[in-house]
XYZ file of N, CA and C in Angstrom:
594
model
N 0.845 -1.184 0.000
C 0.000 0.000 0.000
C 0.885 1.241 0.000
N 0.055 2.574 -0.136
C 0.751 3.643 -0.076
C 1.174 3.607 1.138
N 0.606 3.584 2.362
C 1.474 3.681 3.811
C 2.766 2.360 3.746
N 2.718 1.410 3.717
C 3.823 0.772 3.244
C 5.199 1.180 2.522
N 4.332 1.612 1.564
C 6.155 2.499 0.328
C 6.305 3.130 1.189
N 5.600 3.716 1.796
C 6.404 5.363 2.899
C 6.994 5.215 3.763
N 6.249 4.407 4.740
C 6.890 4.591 5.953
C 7.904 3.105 6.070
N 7.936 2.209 5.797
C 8.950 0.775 5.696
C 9.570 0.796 4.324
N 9.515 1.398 3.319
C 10.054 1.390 2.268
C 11.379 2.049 2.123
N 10.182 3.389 2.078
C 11.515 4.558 1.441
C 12.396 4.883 2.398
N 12.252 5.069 4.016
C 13.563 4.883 4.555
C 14.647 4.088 3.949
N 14.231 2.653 3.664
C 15.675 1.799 3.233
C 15.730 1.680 1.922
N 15.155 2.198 0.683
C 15.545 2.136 -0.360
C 16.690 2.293 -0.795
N 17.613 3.468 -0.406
C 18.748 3.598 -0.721
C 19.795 1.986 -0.068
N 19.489 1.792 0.869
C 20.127 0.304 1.220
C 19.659 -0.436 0.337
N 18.669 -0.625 0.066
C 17.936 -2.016 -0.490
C 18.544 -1.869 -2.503
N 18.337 -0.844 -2.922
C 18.934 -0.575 -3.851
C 20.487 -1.267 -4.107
N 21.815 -0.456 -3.367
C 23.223 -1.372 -2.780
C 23.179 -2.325 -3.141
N 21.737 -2.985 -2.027
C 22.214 -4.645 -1.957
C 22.098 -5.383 -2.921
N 21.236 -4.974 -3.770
C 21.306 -5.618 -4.740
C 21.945 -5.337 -6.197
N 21.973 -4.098 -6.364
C 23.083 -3.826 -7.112
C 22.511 -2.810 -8.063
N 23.264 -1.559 -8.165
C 22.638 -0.377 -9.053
C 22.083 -0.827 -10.030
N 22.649 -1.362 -10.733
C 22.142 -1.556 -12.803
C 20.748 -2.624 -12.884
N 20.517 -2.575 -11.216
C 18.943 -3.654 -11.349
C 18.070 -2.754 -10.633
N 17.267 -2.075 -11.214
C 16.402 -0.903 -11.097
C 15.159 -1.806 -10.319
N 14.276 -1.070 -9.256
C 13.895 -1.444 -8.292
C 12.589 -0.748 -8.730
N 11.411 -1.385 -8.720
C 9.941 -0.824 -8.965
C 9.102 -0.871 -8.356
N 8.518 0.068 -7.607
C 7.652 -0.173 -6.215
C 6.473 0.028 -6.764
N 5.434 -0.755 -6.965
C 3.519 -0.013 -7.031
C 2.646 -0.278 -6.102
N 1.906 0.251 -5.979
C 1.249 0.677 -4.638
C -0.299 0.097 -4.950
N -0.869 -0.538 -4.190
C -1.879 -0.882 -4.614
C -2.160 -0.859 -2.377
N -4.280 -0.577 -3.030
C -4.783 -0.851 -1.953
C -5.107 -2.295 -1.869
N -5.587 -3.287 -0.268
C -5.075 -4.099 -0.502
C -6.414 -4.818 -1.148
N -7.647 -4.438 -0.858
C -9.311 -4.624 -1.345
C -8.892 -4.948 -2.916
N -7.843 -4.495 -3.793
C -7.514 -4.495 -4.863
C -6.161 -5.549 -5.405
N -5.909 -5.974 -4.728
C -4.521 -6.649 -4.794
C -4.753 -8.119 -5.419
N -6.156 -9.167 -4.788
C -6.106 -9.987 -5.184
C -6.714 -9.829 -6.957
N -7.646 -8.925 -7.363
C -7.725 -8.978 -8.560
C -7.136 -8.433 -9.354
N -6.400 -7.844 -9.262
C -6.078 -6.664 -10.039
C -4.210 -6.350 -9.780
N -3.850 -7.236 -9.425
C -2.603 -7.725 -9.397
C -1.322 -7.650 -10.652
N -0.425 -6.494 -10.889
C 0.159 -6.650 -12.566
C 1.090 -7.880 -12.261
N 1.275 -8.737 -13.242
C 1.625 -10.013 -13.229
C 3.132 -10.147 -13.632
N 3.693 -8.399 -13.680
C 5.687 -9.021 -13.710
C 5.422 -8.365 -11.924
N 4.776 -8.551 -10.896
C 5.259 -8.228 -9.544
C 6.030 -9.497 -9.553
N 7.113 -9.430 -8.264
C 7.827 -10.410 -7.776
C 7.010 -10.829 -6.058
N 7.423 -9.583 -5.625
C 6.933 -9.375 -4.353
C 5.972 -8.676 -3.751
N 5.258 -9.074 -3.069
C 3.617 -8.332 -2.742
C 4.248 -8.588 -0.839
N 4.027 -6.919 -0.918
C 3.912 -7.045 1.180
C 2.317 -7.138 1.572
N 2.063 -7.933 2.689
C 0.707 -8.258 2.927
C 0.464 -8.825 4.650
N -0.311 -8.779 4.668
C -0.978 -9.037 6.229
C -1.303 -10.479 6.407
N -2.121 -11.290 5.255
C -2.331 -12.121 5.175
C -1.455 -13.363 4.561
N -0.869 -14.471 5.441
C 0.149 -15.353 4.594
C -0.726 -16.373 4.615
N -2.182 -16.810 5.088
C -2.713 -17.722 4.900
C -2.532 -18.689 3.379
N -2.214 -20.035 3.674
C -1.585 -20.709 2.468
C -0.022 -20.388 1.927
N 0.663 -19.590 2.411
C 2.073 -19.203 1.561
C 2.847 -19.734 2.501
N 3.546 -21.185 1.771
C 4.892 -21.829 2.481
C 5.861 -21.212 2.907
N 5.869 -21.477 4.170
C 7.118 -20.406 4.660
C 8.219 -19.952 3.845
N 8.818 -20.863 2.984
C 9.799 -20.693 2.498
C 9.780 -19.404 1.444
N 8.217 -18.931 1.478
C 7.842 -17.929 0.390
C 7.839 -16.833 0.794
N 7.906 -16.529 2.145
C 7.692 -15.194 3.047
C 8.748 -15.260 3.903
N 8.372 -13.860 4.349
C 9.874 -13.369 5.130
C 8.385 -12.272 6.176
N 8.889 -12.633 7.466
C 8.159 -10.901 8.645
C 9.133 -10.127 8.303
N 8.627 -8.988 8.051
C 9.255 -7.581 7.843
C 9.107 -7.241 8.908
N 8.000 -6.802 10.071
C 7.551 -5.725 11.231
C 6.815 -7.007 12.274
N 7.079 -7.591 13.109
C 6.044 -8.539 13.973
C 5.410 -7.220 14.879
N 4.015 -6.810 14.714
C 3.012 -6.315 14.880
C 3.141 -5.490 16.445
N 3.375 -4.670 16.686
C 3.943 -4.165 18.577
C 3.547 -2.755 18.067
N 2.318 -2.044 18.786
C 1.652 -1.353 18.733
C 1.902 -0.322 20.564
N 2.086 1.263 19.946
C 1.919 1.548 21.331
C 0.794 3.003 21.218
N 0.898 3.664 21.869
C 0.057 4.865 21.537
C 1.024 6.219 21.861
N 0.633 6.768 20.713
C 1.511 7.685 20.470
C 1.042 9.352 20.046
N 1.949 10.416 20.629
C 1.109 11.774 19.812
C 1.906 12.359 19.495
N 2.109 13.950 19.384
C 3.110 14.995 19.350
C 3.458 15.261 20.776
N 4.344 15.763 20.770
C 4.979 16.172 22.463
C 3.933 17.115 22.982
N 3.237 18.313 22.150
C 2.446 19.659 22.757
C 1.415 18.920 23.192
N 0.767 17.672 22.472
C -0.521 16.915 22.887
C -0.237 16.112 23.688
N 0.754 15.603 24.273
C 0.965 14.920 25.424
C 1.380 15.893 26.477
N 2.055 17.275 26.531
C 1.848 18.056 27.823
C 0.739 18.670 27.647
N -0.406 18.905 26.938
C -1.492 19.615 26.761
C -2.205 18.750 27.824
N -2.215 17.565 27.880
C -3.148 16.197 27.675
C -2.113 15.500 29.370
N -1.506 16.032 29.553
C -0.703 15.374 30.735
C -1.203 14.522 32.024
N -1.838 15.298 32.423
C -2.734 14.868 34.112
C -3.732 13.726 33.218
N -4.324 13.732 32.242
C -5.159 12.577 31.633
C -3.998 11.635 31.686
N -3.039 11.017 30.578
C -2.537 10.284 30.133
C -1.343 9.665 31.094
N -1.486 10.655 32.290
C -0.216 10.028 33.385
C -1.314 8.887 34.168
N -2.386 8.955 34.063
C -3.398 8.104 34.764
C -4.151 6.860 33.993
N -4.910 6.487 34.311
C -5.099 4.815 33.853
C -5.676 5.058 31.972
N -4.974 3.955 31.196
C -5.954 4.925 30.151
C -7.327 4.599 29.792
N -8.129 3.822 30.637
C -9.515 3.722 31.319
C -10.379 5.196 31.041
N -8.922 5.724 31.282
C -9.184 7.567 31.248
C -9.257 8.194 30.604
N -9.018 7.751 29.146
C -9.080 8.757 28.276
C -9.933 8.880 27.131
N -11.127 8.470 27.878
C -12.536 8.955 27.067
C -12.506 10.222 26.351
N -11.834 11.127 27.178
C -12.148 12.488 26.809
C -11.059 13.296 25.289
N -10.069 12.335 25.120
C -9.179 12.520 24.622
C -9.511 11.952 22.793
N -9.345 12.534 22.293
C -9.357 12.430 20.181
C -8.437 11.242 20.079
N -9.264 10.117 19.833
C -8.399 8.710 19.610
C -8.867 9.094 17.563
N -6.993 8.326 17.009
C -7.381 8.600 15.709
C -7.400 7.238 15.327
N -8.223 6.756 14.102
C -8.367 5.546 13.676
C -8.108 5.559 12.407
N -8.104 4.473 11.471
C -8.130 4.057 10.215
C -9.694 3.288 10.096
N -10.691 4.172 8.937
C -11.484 3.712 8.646
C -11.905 2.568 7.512
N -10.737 2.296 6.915
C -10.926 0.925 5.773
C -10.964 0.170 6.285
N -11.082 -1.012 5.346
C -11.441 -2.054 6.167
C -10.119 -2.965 6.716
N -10.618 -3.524 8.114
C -9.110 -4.125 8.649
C -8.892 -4.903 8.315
N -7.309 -5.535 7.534
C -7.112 -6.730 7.074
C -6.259 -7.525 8.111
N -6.435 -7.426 9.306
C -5.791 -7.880 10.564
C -5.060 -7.101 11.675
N -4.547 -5.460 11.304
C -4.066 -5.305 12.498
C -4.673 -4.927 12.932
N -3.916 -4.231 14.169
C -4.448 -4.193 15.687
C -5.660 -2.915 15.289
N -6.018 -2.656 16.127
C -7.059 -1.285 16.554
C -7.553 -1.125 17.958
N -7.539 -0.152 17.979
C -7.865 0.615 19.585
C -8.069 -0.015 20.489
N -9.147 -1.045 20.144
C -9.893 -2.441 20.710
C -8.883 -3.140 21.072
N -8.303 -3.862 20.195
C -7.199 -4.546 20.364
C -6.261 -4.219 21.109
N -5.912 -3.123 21.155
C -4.677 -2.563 22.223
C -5.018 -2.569 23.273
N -6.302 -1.774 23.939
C -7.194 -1.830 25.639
C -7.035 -3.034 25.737
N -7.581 -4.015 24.941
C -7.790 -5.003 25.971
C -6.493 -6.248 26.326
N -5.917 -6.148 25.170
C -4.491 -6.757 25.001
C -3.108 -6.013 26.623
N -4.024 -4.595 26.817
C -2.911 -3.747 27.679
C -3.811 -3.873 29.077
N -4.637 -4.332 29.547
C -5.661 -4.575 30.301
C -6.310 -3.795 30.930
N -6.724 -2.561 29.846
C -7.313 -1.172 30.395
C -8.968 -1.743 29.601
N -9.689 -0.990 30.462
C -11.404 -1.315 29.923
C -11.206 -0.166 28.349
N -12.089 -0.272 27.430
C -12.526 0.100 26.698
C -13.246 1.379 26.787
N -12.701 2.266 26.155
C -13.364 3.530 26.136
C -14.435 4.169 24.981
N -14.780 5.069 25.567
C -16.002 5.722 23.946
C -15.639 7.107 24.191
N -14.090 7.268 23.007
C -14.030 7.966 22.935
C -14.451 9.066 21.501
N -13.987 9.928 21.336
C -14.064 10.452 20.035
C -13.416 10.521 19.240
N -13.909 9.311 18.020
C -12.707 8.984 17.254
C -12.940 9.669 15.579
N -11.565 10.125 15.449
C -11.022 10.914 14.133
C -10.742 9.642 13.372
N -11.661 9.644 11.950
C -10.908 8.577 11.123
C -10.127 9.373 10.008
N -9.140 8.526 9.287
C -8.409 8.714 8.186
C -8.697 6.995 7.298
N -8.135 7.457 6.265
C -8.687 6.483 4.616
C -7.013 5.768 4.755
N -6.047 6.581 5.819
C -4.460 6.236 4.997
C -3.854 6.530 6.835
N -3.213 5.600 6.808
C -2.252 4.963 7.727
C -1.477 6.612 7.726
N -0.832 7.084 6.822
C 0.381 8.165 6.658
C -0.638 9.745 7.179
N -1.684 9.974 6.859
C -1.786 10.588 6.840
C -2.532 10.907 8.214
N -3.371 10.032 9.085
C -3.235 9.208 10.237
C -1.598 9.900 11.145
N -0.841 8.932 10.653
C 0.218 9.902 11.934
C 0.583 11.273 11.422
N 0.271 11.621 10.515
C 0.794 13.758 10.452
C -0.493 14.021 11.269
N -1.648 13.874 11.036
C -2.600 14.565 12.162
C -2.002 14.285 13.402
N -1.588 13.394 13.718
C -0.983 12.995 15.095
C -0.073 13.849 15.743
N 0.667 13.733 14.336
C 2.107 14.694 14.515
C 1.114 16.521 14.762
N 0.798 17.151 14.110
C -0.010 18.054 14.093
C -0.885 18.254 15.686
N -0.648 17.441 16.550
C -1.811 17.894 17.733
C -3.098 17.276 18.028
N -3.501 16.054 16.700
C -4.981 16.095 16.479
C -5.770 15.123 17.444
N -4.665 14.608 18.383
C -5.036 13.392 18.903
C -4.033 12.231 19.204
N -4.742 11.197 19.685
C -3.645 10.145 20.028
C -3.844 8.634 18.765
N -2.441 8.560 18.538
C -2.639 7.220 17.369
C -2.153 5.950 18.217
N -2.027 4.785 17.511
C -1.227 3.639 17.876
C -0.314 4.021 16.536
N 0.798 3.526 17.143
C 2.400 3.712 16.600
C 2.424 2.135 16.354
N 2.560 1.765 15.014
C 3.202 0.315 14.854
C 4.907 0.155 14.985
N 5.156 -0.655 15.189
C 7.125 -0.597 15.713
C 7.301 -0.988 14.114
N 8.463 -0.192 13.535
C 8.761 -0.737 12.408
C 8.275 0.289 11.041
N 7.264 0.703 11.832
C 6.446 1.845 10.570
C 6.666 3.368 11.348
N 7.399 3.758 12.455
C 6.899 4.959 12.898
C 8.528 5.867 13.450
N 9.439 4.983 12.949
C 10.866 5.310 13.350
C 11.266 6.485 13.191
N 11.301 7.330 11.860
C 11.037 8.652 11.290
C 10.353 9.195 12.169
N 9.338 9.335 12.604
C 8.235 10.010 13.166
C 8.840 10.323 14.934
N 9.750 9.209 15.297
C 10.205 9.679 16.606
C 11.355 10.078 16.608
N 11.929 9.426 15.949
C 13.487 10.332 15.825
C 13.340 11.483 15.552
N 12.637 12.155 14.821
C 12.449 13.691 14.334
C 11.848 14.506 15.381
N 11.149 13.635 16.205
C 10.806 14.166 17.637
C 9.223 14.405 16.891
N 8.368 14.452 16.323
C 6.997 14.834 15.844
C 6.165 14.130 16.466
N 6.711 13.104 17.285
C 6.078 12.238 17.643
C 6.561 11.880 19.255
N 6.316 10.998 20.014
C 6.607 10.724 21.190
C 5.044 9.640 21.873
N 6.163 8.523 22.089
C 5.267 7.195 22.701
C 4.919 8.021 24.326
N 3.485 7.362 24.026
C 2.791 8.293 25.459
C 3.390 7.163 26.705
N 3.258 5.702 26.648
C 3.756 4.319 27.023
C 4.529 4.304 27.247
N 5.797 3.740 27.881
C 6.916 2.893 27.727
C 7.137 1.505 27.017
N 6.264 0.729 26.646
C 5.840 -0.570 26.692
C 4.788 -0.406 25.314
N 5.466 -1.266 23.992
C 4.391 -1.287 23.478
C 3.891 -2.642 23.566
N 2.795 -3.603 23.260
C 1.911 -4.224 22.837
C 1.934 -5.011 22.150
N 2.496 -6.508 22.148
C 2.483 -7.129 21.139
C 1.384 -8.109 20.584
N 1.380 -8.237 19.454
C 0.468 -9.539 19.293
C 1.060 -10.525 18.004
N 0.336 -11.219 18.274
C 0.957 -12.273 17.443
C 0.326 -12.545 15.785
N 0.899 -11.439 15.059
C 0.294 -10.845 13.600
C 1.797 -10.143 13.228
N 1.726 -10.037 11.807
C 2.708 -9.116 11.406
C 2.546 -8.720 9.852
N 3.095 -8.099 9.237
C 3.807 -7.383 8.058
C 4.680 -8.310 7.033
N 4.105 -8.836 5.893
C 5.310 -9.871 5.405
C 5.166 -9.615 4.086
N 6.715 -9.617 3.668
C 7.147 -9.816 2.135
C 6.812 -11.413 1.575
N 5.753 -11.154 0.624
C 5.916 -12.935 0.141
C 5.673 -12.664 -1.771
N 6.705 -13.873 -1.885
C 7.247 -13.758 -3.291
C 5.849 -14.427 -3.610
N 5.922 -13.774 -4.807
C 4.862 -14.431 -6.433
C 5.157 -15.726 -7.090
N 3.620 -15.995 -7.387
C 4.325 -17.263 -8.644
C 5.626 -16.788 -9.770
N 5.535 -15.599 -10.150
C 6.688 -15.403 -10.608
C 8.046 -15.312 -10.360
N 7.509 -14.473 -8.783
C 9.041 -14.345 -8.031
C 9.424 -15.410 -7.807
N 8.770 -16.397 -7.370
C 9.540 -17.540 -7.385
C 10.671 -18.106 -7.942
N 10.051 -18.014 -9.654
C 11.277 -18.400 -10.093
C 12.312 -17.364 -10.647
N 12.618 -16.547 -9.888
C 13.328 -15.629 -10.094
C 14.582 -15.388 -8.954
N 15.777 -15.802 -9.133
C 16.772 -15.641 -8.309
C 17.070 -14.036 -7.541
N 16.748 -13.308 -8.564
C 16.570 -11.957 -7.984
C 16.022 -11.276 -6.912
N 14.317 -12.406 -7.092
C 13.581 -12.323 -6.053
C 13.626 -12.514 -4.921
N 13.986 -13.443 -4.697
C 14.612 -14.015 -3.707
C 15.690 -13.287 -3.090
N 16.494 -12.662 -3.666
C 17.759 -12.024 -3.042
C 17.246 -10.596 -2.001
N 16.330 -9.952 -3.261
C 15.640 -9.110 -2.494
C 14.549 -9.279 -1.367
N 13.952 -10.253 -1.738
C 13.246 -10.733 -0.159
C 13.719 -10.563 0.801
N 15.274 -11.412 1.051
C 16.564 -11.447 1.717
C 16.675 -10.218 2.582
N 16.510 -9.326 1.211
C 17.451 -7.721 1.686
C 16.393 -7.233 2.626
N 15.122 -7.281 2.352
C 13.700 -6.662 2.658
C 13.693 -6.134 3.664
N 14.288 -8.061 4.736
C 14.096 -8.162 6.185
C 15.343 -7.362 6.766
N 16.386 -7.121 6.458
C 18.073 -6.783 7.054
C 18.172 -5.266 7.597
């Protein structure tokens, strides 16, 4: 997907490029994923996906194993302070942001309360169509997101961001590169799979 190329991609392109070697030009397309099983162009090698149901291990690689924490801008976490230092039972009152497509397995809000053993709140939730655009409101003040580990590195190093938690959340789901009937037989493919995970 587009949040995919962005945030796990293009950080390491310039590596991933290296590894495999300049004069083999690297082609990323972006597809949503409601669209992926039909509509699939047929020289892909590699498709990243949520779902490995049926794909022999030997065909996939985890890119990100799924560790979710909650996260905002620094001004919205001292704005928001005396709430979020307390149970987060508590933070009804607080702009939880969501992703409104449809979920193809990860976590969500739900998933995190009860996985972190806080009750469930009704709060007021901000949706977005796109994962990326989801954490700039975040970054911006707009509220509190879940931070996936693996997708949000940029976002804290630059400081735009800041885990409200210490502790994120794991579950047992993840993020995986899995080669094509084509990639398969493609030595290339394979190499880059390789690189995907490193």
């Amino acid at each position: 997907t587009h949040e995919i190329s962005h945030l796990y991609l293009l950080p390491r392109f310039e590596q991933l490029q290296q590894a495999i070697g300049s004069d083999k030009p690297i082609r990323i397309m972006t597809y949503e994923y409601d669209t992926m099983e039909t509509s699939l162009d047929p020289r892909i090698d590699i498709v990243i996906q949520y779902d490995i149901s049926g794909v022999a291990p030997a065909d996939r690689l985890c890119l990100v194993e799924e560790a979710v924490c909650p996260l905002a801008a620094p001004s919205f976490i001292e704005r928001h302070r005396g709430l979020l230092e307390g149970p987060a039972d508590g933070w009804g009152d607080l702009p939880l942001l969501d992703l409104s497509k449809h979920n193809y397995g990860w976590a969500t809000w739900q998933d995190w309360f009860a996985a972190s053993g806080n009750a469930p709140v009704q709060p007021e939730y901000i949706y977005f169509g796109n994962y990326v655009y989801l954490l700039e409101a975040a970054a911006a003040g707009k509220g509190l997101a879940l931070g996936w580990r693996g997708l949000i590195e940029r976002h804290l190093q630059n400081g735009v961001l800041a885990p409200v938690l210490d502790d994120y959340v794991k579950f047992d789901r993840g993020i995986y590169a899995v080669l094509t009937a084509r990639g398969r037989g493609h030595p290339l493919a394979h190499q880059f799979l390789f690189c995907l995970g490193q």
